PDB file of C-alpha atoms in Angstrom:
ATOM      1  CA  UNK A 530      26.691 -22.814  -1.375  1.00 62.00           C
ATOM      2  CA  UNK A 531      23.479 -25.081  -1.019  1.00 76.00           C
ATOM      3  CA  UNK A 532      23.384 -28.119  -2.986  1.00 93.00           C
ATOM      4  CA  UNK A 533      20.202 -29.656  -4.324  1.00 96.00           C
ATOM      5  CA  UNK A 534      17.479 -29.759  -1.923  1.00 97.00           C
ATOM      6  CA  UNK A 535      14.349 -31.832  -1.743  1.00 98.00           C
ATOM      7  CA  UNK A 536      10.952 -32.024   0.324  1.00 97.00           C
ATOM      8  CA  UNK A 537       9.601 -33.948   1.994  1.00 97.00           C
ATOM      9  CA  UNK A 538      12.014 -36.631   3.032  1.00 97.00           C
ATOM     10  CA  UNK A 539       9.351 -39.176   3.417  1.00 97.00           C
ATOM     11  CA  UNK A 540       5.793 -39.584   2.437  1.00 96.00           C
ATOM     12  CA  UNK A 541       3.291 -42.067   2.827  1.00 98.00           C
ATOM     13  CA  UNK A 542       0.029 -42.203   0.602  1.00 98.00           C
ATOM     14  CA  UNK A 543      -2.869 -44.574  -0.361  1.00 98.00           C
ATOM     15  CA  UNK A 544      -3.730 -46.018  -3.925  1.00 98.00           C
ATOM     16  CA  UNK A 545      -5.558 -43.391  -5.834  1.00 97.00           C
ATOM     17  CA  UNK A 546      -4.323 -40.294  -4.001  1.00 98.00           C
ATOM     18  CA  UNK A 547      -2.257 -37.498  -5.773  1.00 98.00           C
ATOM     19  CA  UNK A 548       1.154 -36.341  -4.392  1.00 98.00           C
ATOM     20  CA  UNK A 549       3.662 -33.344  -4.963  1.00 98.00           C
ATOM     21  CA  UNK A 550       7.476 -33.360  -4.660  1.00 98.00           C
ATOM     22  CA  UNK A 551       9.381 -30.491  -4.392  1.00 98.00           C
ATOM     23  CA  UNK A 552      13.101 -29.700  -5.537  1.00 98.00           C
ATOM     24  CA  UNK A 553      15.528 -26.720  -5.207  1.00 98.00           C
ATOM     25  CA  UNK A 554      18.387 -26.907  -7.806  1.00 96.00           C
ATOM     26  CA  UNK A 555      22.023 -26.206  -6.913  1.00 95.00           C
ATOM     27  CA  UNK A 556      22.644 -22.443  -6.874  1.00 93.00           C
ATOM     28  CA  UNK A 557      23.240 -21.157 -10.397  1.00 90.00           C
ATOM     29  CA  UNK A 558      21.495 -24.309 -12.071  1.00 92.00           C
ATOM     30  CA  UNK A 559      18.897 -23.746 -14.516  1.00 92.00           C
ATOM     31  CA  UNK A 560      17.742 -27.183 -15.457  1.00 94.00           C
ATOM     32  CA  UNK A 561      15.911 -29.625 -13.333  1.00 96.00           C
ATOM     33  CA  UNK A 562      15.614 -33.428 -14.022  1.00 97.00           C
ATOM     34  CA  UNK A 563      13.397 -36.067 -12.115  1.00 98.00           C
ATOM     35  CA  UNK A 564      14.337 -39.683 -11.519  1.00 98.00           C
ATOM     36  CA  UNK A 565      12.319 -42.581 -10.204  1.00 98.00           C
ATOM     37  CA  UNK A 566      14.562 -45.232  -8.441  1.00 97.00           C
ATOM     38  CA  UNK A 567      12.899 -48.439  -7.381  1.00 95.00           C
ATOM     39  CA  UNK A 568      14.319 -50.489  -4.618  1.00 93.00           C
ATOM     40  CA  UNK A 569      17.584 -52.155  -5.586  1.00 91.00           C
ATOM     41  CA  UNK A 570      17.643 -50.554  -9.081  1.00 93.00           C
ATOM     42  CA  UNK A 571      19.204 -47.723 -11.013  1.00 95.00           C
ATOM     43  CA  UNK A 572      17.373 -44.547 -11.316  1.00 97.00           C
ATOM     44  CA  UNK A 573      15.065 -44.195 -14.171  1.00 97.00           C
ATOM     45  CA  UNK A 574      14.370 -40.725 -16.035  1.00 97.00           C
ATOM     46  CA  UNK A 575      11.132 -39.252 -15.752  1.00 98.00           C
ATOM     47  CA  UNK A 576      11.434 -35.776 -17.220  1.00 97.00           C
ATOM     48  CA  UNK A 577      13.413 -32.497 -17.541  1.00 96.00           C
ATOM     49  CA  UNK A 578      12.749 -29.074 -17.041  1.00 96.00           C
ATOM     50  CA  UNK A 579      14.338 -25.900 -18.489  1.00 93.00           C
ATOM     51  CA  UNK A 580      13.177 -22.383 -18.998  1.00 93.00           C
ATOM     52  CA  UNK A 581       9.896 -23.453 -17.328  1.00 95.00           C
ATOM     53  CA  UNK A 582       9.314 -26.031 -20.000  1.00 95.00           C
ATOM     54  CA  UNK A 583       9.376 -29.985 -20.182  1.00 95.00           C
ATOM     55  CA  UNK A 584      12.159 -30.390 -22.492  1.00 93.00           C
ATOM     56  CA  UNK A 585      12.455 -34.322 -22.477  1.00 92.00           C
ATOM     57  CA  UNK A 586      10.461 -37.073 -21.003  1.00 95.00           C
ATOM     58  CA  UNK A 587      11.244 -40.538 -20.255  1.00 94.00           C
ATOM     59  CA  UNK A 588       8.956 -43.644 -20.578  1.00 94.00           C
ATOM     60  CA  UNK A 589       6.511 -42.584 -17.753  1.00 97.00           C
ATOM     61  CA  UNK A 590       2.654 -42.353 -18.173  1.00 97.00           C
ATOM     62  CA  UNK A 591       0.649 -38.900 -18.059  1.00 96.00           C
ATOM     63  CA  UNK A 592       0.209 -39.332 -14.476  1.00 98.00           C
ATOM     64  CA  UNK A 593       3.577 -37.982 -14.054  1.00 98.00           C
ATOM     65  CA  UNK A 594       3.637 -34.353 -14.477  1.00 97.00           C
ATOM     66  CA  UNK A 595       5.864 -31.275 -13.469  1.00 97.00           C
ATOM     67  CA  UNK A 596       6.467 -27.818 -13.117  1.00 97.00           C
ATOM     68  CA  UNK A 597       9.466 -25.242 -12.947  1.00 97.00           C
ATOM     69  CA  UNK A 598       9.030 -21.843 -11.428  1.00 97.00           C
ATOM     70  CA  UNK A 599      11.184 -18.632 -12.497  1.00 96.00           C
ATOM     71  CA  UNK A 600      13.526 -19.274  -9.563  1.00 95.00           C
ATOM     72  CA  UNK A 601      14.566 -22.526 -11.363  1.00 96.00           C
ATOM     73  CA  UNK A 602      12.731 -24.822  -8.607  1.00 97.00           C
ATOM     74  CA  UNK A 603      10.744 -27.641  -9.553  1.00 98.00           C
ATOM     75  CA  UNK A 604       7.718 -29.829  -8.547  1.00 98.00           C
ATOM     76  CA  UNK A 605       6.900 -33.415  -9.461  1.00 98.00           C
ATOM     77  CA  UNK A 606       3.204 -34.248  -9.413  1.00 98.00           C
ATOM     78  CA  UNK A 607       1.980 -38.036  -9.607  1.00 98.00           C
ATOM     79  CA  UNK A 608      -1.788 -38.365  -9.825  1.00 97.00           C
ATOM     80  CA  UNK A 609      -3.881 -41.525  -9.204  1.00 98.00           C
ATOM     81  CA  UNK A 610      -1.103 -43.623  -7.095  1.00 98.00           C
ATOM     82  CA  UNK A 611      -0.371 -47.182  -7.814  1.00 98.00           C
ATOM     83  CA  UNK A 612       1.433 -49.471  -5.247  1.00 97.00           C
ATOM     84  CA  UNK A 613       4.107 -49.644  -8.194  1.00 97.00           C
ATOM     85  CA  UNK A 614       4.797 -45.930  -7.687  1.00 98.00           C
ATOM     86  CA  UNK A 615       6.584 -46.573  -4.387  1.00 98.00           C
ATOM     87  CA  UNK A 616      10.211 -45.771  -4.927  1.00 97.00           C
ATOM     88  CA  UNK A 617      12.897 -43.179  -4.109  1.00 97.00           C
ATOM     89  CA  UNK A 618      12.290 -39.841  -6.450  1.00 98.00           C
ATOM     90  CA  UNK A 619      15.124 -38.032  -7.064  1.00 98.00           C
ATOM     91  CA  UNK A 620      15.898 -34.717  -8.393  1.00 98.00           C
ATOM     92  CA  UNK A 621      18.992 -33.608 -10.017  1.00 97.00           C
ATOM     93  CA  UNK A 622      20.070 -30.192 -11.201  1.00 95.00           C
ATOM     94  CA  UNK A 623      22.283 -28.880 -14.021  1.00 92.00           C
ATOM     95  CA  UNK A 624      23.457 -25.921 -15.824  1.00 90.00           C
ATOM     96  CA  UNK A 625      22.214 -26.208 -19.651  1.00 83.00           C
ATOM     97  CA  UNK A 626      23.790 -22.944 -20.678  1.00 72.00           C
ATOM     98  CA  UNK A 627      27.509 -24.026 -19.701  1.00 68.00           C
ATOM     99  CA  UNK A 628      27.028 -26.909 -22.231  1.00 68.00           C
ATOM    100  CA  UNK A 629      27.998 -29.272 -19.357  1.00 71.00           C
ATOM    101  CA  UNK A 630      26.032 -32.687 -19.002  1.00 79.00           C
ATOM    102  CA  UNK A 631      27.061 -32.766 -15.316  1.00 89.00           C
ATOM    103  CA  UNK A 632      24.056 -33.550 -13.138  1.00 93.00           C
ATOM    104  CA  UNK A 633      24.089 -33.340  -9.272  1.00 95.00           C
ATOM    105  CA  UNK A 634      21.550 -35.177  -7.303  1.00 97.00           C
ATOM    106  CA  UNK A 635      19.659 -34.461  -4.266  1.00 97.00           C
ATOM    107  CA  UNK A 636      18.961 -36.682  -1.262  1.00 96.00           C
ATOM    108  CA  UNK A 637      15.710 -37.761  -2.750  1.00 97.00           C
ATOM    109  CA  UNK A 638      12.167 -38.155  -1.467  1.00 98.00           C
ATOM    110  CA  UNK A 639      11.014 -41.884  -0.303  1.00 97.00           C
ATOM    111  CA  UNK A 640       7.408 -42.314  -1.525  1.00 98.00           C
ATOM    112  CA  UNK A 641       5.336 -45.292  -0.131  1.00 97.00           C
ATOM    113  CA  UNK A 642       2.117 -46.267  -1.581  1.00 98.00           C
ATOM    114  CA  UNK A 643      -0.030 -48.460   0.617  1.00 96.00           C
TER     115      UNK A 643
ATOM    116  CA  UNK B 582      19.296 -48.877 -27.887  1.00 53.00           C
ATOM    117  CA  UNK B 583      19.093 -46.916 -24.409  1.00 62.00           C
ATOM    118  CA  UNK B 584      20.411 -49.672 -22.264  1.00 90.00           C
ATOM    119  CA  UNK B 585      23.500 -49.670 -20.020  1.00 96.00           C
ATOM    120  CA  UNK B 586      24.560 -52.950 -18.734  1.00 97.00           C
ATOM    121  CA  UNK B 587      26.593 -53.147 -15.687  1.00 97.00           C
ATOM    122  CA  UNK B 588      28.397 -56.029 -14.121  1.00 96.00           C
ATOM    123  CA  UNK B 589      29.026 -57.646 -11.529  1.00 97.00           C
ATOM    124  CA  UNK B 590      25.757 -57.192  -9.468  1.00 96.00           C
ATOM    125  CA  UNK B 591      27.948 -57.306  -6.457  1.00 97.00           C
ATOM    126  CA  UNK B 592      31.400 -57.373  -5.287  1.00 97.00           C
ATOM    127  CA  UNK B 593      33.631 -58.110  -2.332  1.00 98.00           C
ATOM    128  CA  UNK B 594      37.085 -56.931  -2.042  1.00 97.00           C
ATOM    129  CA  UNK B 595      39.722 -56.919   0.706  1.00 97.00           C
ATOM    130  CA  UNK B 596      40.915 -53.636   2.242  1.00 97.00           C
ATOM    131  CA  UNK B 597      43.721 -52.293  -0.035  1.00 97.00           C
ATOM    132  CA  UNK B 598      42.691 -54.485  -3.227  1.00 97.00           C
ATOM    133  CA  UNK B 599      41.407 -53.010  -6.513  1.00 97.00           C
ATOM    134  CA  UNK B 600      37.580 -52.892  -7.227  1.00 98.00           C
ATOM    135  CA  UNK B 601      36.754 -53.107 -11.143  1.00 98.00           C
ATOM    136  CA  UNK B 602      33.061 -52.516 -12.338  1.00 98.00           C
ATOM    137  CA  UNK B 603      32.573 -52.866 -15.991  1.00 98.00           C
ATOM    138  CA  UNK B 604      29.553 -51.190 -18.082  1.00 98.00           C
ATOM    139  CA  UNK B 605      28.558 -51.447 -21.628  1.00 98.00           C
ATOM    140  CA  UNK B 606      26.383 -49.608 -23.801  1.00 97.00           C
ATOM    141  CA  UNK B 607      24.508 -49.692 -27.155  1.00 94.00           C
ATOM    142  CA  UNK B 608      23.712 -46.145 -28.191  1.00 92.00           C
ATOM    143  CA  UNK B 609      26.444 -44.453 -30.221  1.00 91.00           C
ATOM    144  CA  UNK B 610      25.024 -41.134 -29.724  1.00 91.00           C
ATOM    145  CA  UNK B 611      26.169 -41.298 -25.939  1.00 92.00           C
ATOM    146  CA  UNK B 612      29.032 -38.973 -25.368  1.00 91.00           C
ATOM    147  CA  UNK B 613      29.167 -38.582 -21.612  1.00 93.00           C
ATOM    148  CA  UNK B 614      29.757 -41.386 -19.011  1.00 95.00           C
ATOM    149  CA  UNK B 615      29.578 -40.620 -15.397  1.00 95.00           C
ATOM    150  CA  UNK B 616      29.708 -42.697 -12.361  1.00 97.00           C
ATOM    151  CA  UNK B 617      27.870 -42.165  -9.276  1.00 97.00           C
ATOM    152  CA  UNK B 618      28.247 -43.471  -5.607  1.00 98.00           C
ATOM    153  CA  UNK B 619      25.105 -43.872  -3.564  1.00 97.00           C
ATOM    154  CA  UNK B 620      25.053 -44.918   0.229  1.00 96.00           C
ATOM    155  CA  UNK B 621      21.884 -46.126   1.533  1.00 92.00           C
ATOM    156  CA  UNK B 622      19.028 -43.545   1.903  1.00 88.00           C
ATOM    157  CA  UNK B 623      21.061 -41.085   0.094  1.00 92.00           C
ATOM    158  CA  UNK B 624      21.129 -39.510  -3.606  1.00 95.00           C
ATOM    159  CA  UNK B 625      23.727 -40.620  -5.892  1.00 96.00           C
ATOM    160  CA  UNK B 626      26.947 -38.477  -5.398  1.00 96.00           C
ATOM    161  CA  UNK B 627      29.153 -37.966  -9.016  1.00 94.00           C
ATOM    162  CA  UNK B 628      32.282 -39.628  -8.410  1.00 96.00           C
ATOM    163  CA  UNK B 629      34.028 -39.159 -12.117  1.00 95.00           C
ATOM    164  CA  UNK B 630      33.022 -38.569 -15.485  1.00 94.00           C
ATOM    165  CA  UNK B 631      34.563 -39.120 -19.137  1.00 93.00           C
ATOM    166  CA  UNK B 632      33.960 -38.203 -22.548  1.00 91.00           C
ATOM    167  CA  UNK B 633      34.863 -40.391 -25.529  1.00 90.00           C
ATOM    168  CA  UNK B 634      37.674 -38.347 -26.815  1.00 90.00           C
ATOM    169  CA  UNK B 635      40.082 -39.614 -24.085  1.00 92.00           C
ATOM    170  CA  UNK B 636      40.718 -43.435 -23.112  1.00 94.00           C
ATOM    171  CA  UNK B 637      41.398 -42.787 -19.587  1.00 96.00           C
ATOM    172  CA  UNK B 638      40.573 -40.431 -16.815  1.00 96.00           C
ATOM    173  CA  UNK B 639      42.005 -40.505 -13.013  1.00 96.00           C
ATOM    174  CA  UNK B 640      40.936 -38.770  -9.989  1.00 95.00           C
ATOM    175  CA  UNK B 641      42.599 -39.757  -6.697  1.00 96.00           C
ATOM    176  CA  UNK B 642      41.971 -43.526  -6.267  1.00 97.00           C
ATOM    177  CA  UNK B 643      39.387 -43.450  -9.028  1.00 97.00           C
ATOM    178  CA  UNK B 644      40.009 -44.313 -12.614  1.00 97.00           C
ATOM    179  CA  UNK B 645      37.725 -44.605 -15.669  1.00 96.00           C
ATOM    180  CA  UNK B 646      38.968 -46.792 -18.605  1.00 96.00           C
ATOM    181  CA  UNK B 647      37.111 -46.203 -21.782  1.00 96.00           C
ATOM    182  CA  UNK B 648      36.906 -48.324 -24.912  1.00 95.00           C
ATOM    183  CA  UNK B 649      34.945 -46.416 -27.739  1.00 93.00           C
ATOM    184  CA  UNK B 650      35.124 -49.129 -30.232  1.00 93.00           C
ATOM    185  CA  UNK B 651      33.852 -51.828 -27.811  1.00 95.00           C
ATOM    186  CA  UNK B 652      31.374 -49.490 -26.473  1.00 95.00           C
ATOM    187  CA  UNK B 653      32.524 -50.360 -22.850  1.00 97.00           C
ATOM    188  CA  UNK B 654      33.847 -48.315 -20.069  1.00 97.00           C
ATOM    189  CA  UNK B 655      34.862 -49.257 -16.645  1.00 98.00           C
ATOM    190  CA  UNK B 656      35.777 -47.841 -13.145  1.00 98.00           C
ATOM    191  CA  UNK B 657      38.870 -49.011 -11.112  1.00 98.00           C
ATOM    192  CA  UNK B 658      38.978 -48.140  -7.315  1.00 98.00           C
ATOM    193  CA  UNK B 659      42.446 -48.440  -6.162  1.00 97.00           C
ATOM    194  CA  UNK B 660      43.386 -49.314  -2.541  1.00 97.00           C
ATOM    195  CA  UNK B 661      39.909 -49.950  -1.743  1.00 97.00           C
ATOM    196  CA  UNK B 662      39.009 -48.817   1.763  1.00 97.00           C
ATOM    197  CA  UNK B 663      35.828 -50.054   4.017  1.00 97.00           C
ATOM    198  CA  UNK B 664      34.427 -46.711   3.551  1.00 97.00           C
ATOM    199  CA  UNK B 665      34.102 -47.303  -0.230  1.00 97.00           C
ATOM    200  CA  UNK B 666      31.337 -49.734   0.671  1.00 98.00           C
ATOM    201  CA  UNK B 667      28.296 -48.461  -1.333  1.00 97.00           C
ATOM    202  CA  UNK B 668      26.551 -49.184  -4.726  1.00 98.00           C
ATOM    203  CA  UNK B 669      28.004 -47.718  -7.786  1.00 98.00           C
ATOM    204  CA  UNK B 670      25.925 -46.928 -11.105  1.00 98.00           C
ATOM    205  CA  UNK B 671      27.429 -46.072 -14.358  1.00 98.00           C
ATOM    206  CA  UNK B 672      25.475 -44.017 -16.433  1.00 97.00           C
ATOM    207  CA  UNK B 673      25.414 -42.424 -19.744  1.00 95.00           C
ATOM    208  CA  UNK B 674      23.751 -39.606 -21.820  1.00 92.00           C
ATOM    209  CA  UNK B 675      24.027 -37.611 -25.167  1.00 88.00           C
ATOM    210  CA  UNK B 676      24.737 -33.791 -25.198  1.00 80.00           C
ATOM    211  CA  UNK B 677      21.193 -33.363 -27.115  1.00 77.00           C
ATOM    212  CA  UNK B 678      18.901 -35.457 -24.717  1.00 74.00           C
ATOM    213  CA  UNK B 679      20.907 -34.979 -21.766  1.00 82.00           C
ATOM    214  CA  UNK B 680      18.823 -37.536 -19.725  1.00 91.00           C
ATOM    215  CA  UNK B 681      20.978 -40.005 -18.050  1.00 94.00           C
ATOM    216  CA  UNK B 682      20.631 -43.701 -18.644  1.00 96.00           C
ATOM    217  CA  UNK B 683      21.605 -45.531 -15.674  1.00 97.00           C
ATOM    218  CA  UNK B 684      23.346 -49.257 -15.194  1.00 97.00           C
ATOM    219  CA  UNK B 685      21.695 -51.419 -12.727  1.00 96.00           C
ATOM    220  CA  UNK B 686      24.149 -50.812 -10.061  1.00 97.00           C
ATOM    221  CA  UNK B 687      27.079 -53.031  -8.252  1.00 98.00           C
ATOM    222  CA  UNK B 688      27.075 -53.051  -4.569  1.00 98.00           C
ATOM    223  CA  UNK B 689      30.765 -52.999  -3.446  1.00 98.00           C
ATOM    224  CA  UNK B 690      31.597 -54.209   0.081  1.00 98.00           C
ATOM    225  CA  UNK B 691      35.123 -53.817   1.334  1.00 97.00           C
ATOM    226  CA  UNK B 692      36.034 -56.130   4.171  1.00 96.00           C
ATOM    227  CA  UNK B 693      38.776 -54.869   6.691  1.00 91.00           C
TER     228      UNK B 693
END
């Protein structure tokens, strides 16, 4: 049973560019959440997708957007990259219909903005 | 009201000792409190979680103690091992929003 997978593992971009990160949830899960983890800090909630719609959003600007596909996989897009966007981006999946709050995290994508 | 405060920032324990990490929250709507373990370069892994209807939950060497009136919860790692050396995060969420709010993390080092 595959866990949460993310691609790519590492990514280097320059300021002003755009980036797309991808996530496949754990088998059977229907909800995907994205988190940003700066070095030495706890993860910060970006947004959550369920039934292909953004359901919750944290305190992140509109430069951060996402999408969920019919197979429950998800993408995180960041436009006009800033140096401060350098972080580990984590995807977590859960099963909303079960009523459970348990979230399982993927290994993350390390984004470096130069 | 969304903050979760975690202490200590770092902790050094001898092999076989007890590691204790504490967290406090403000938002009374929180009803789910997990602990995650994270190794360098990896994503957080769920260790154990508790809901406010119980005061303690134990899984192997890991125990969560929960004090609803004080809005505090803690992780106890019994018989700490060098392999437990990692960063530990407490978190909290509510059933409605389902977004995890994390503490700032505790770097645990277990010395052999």
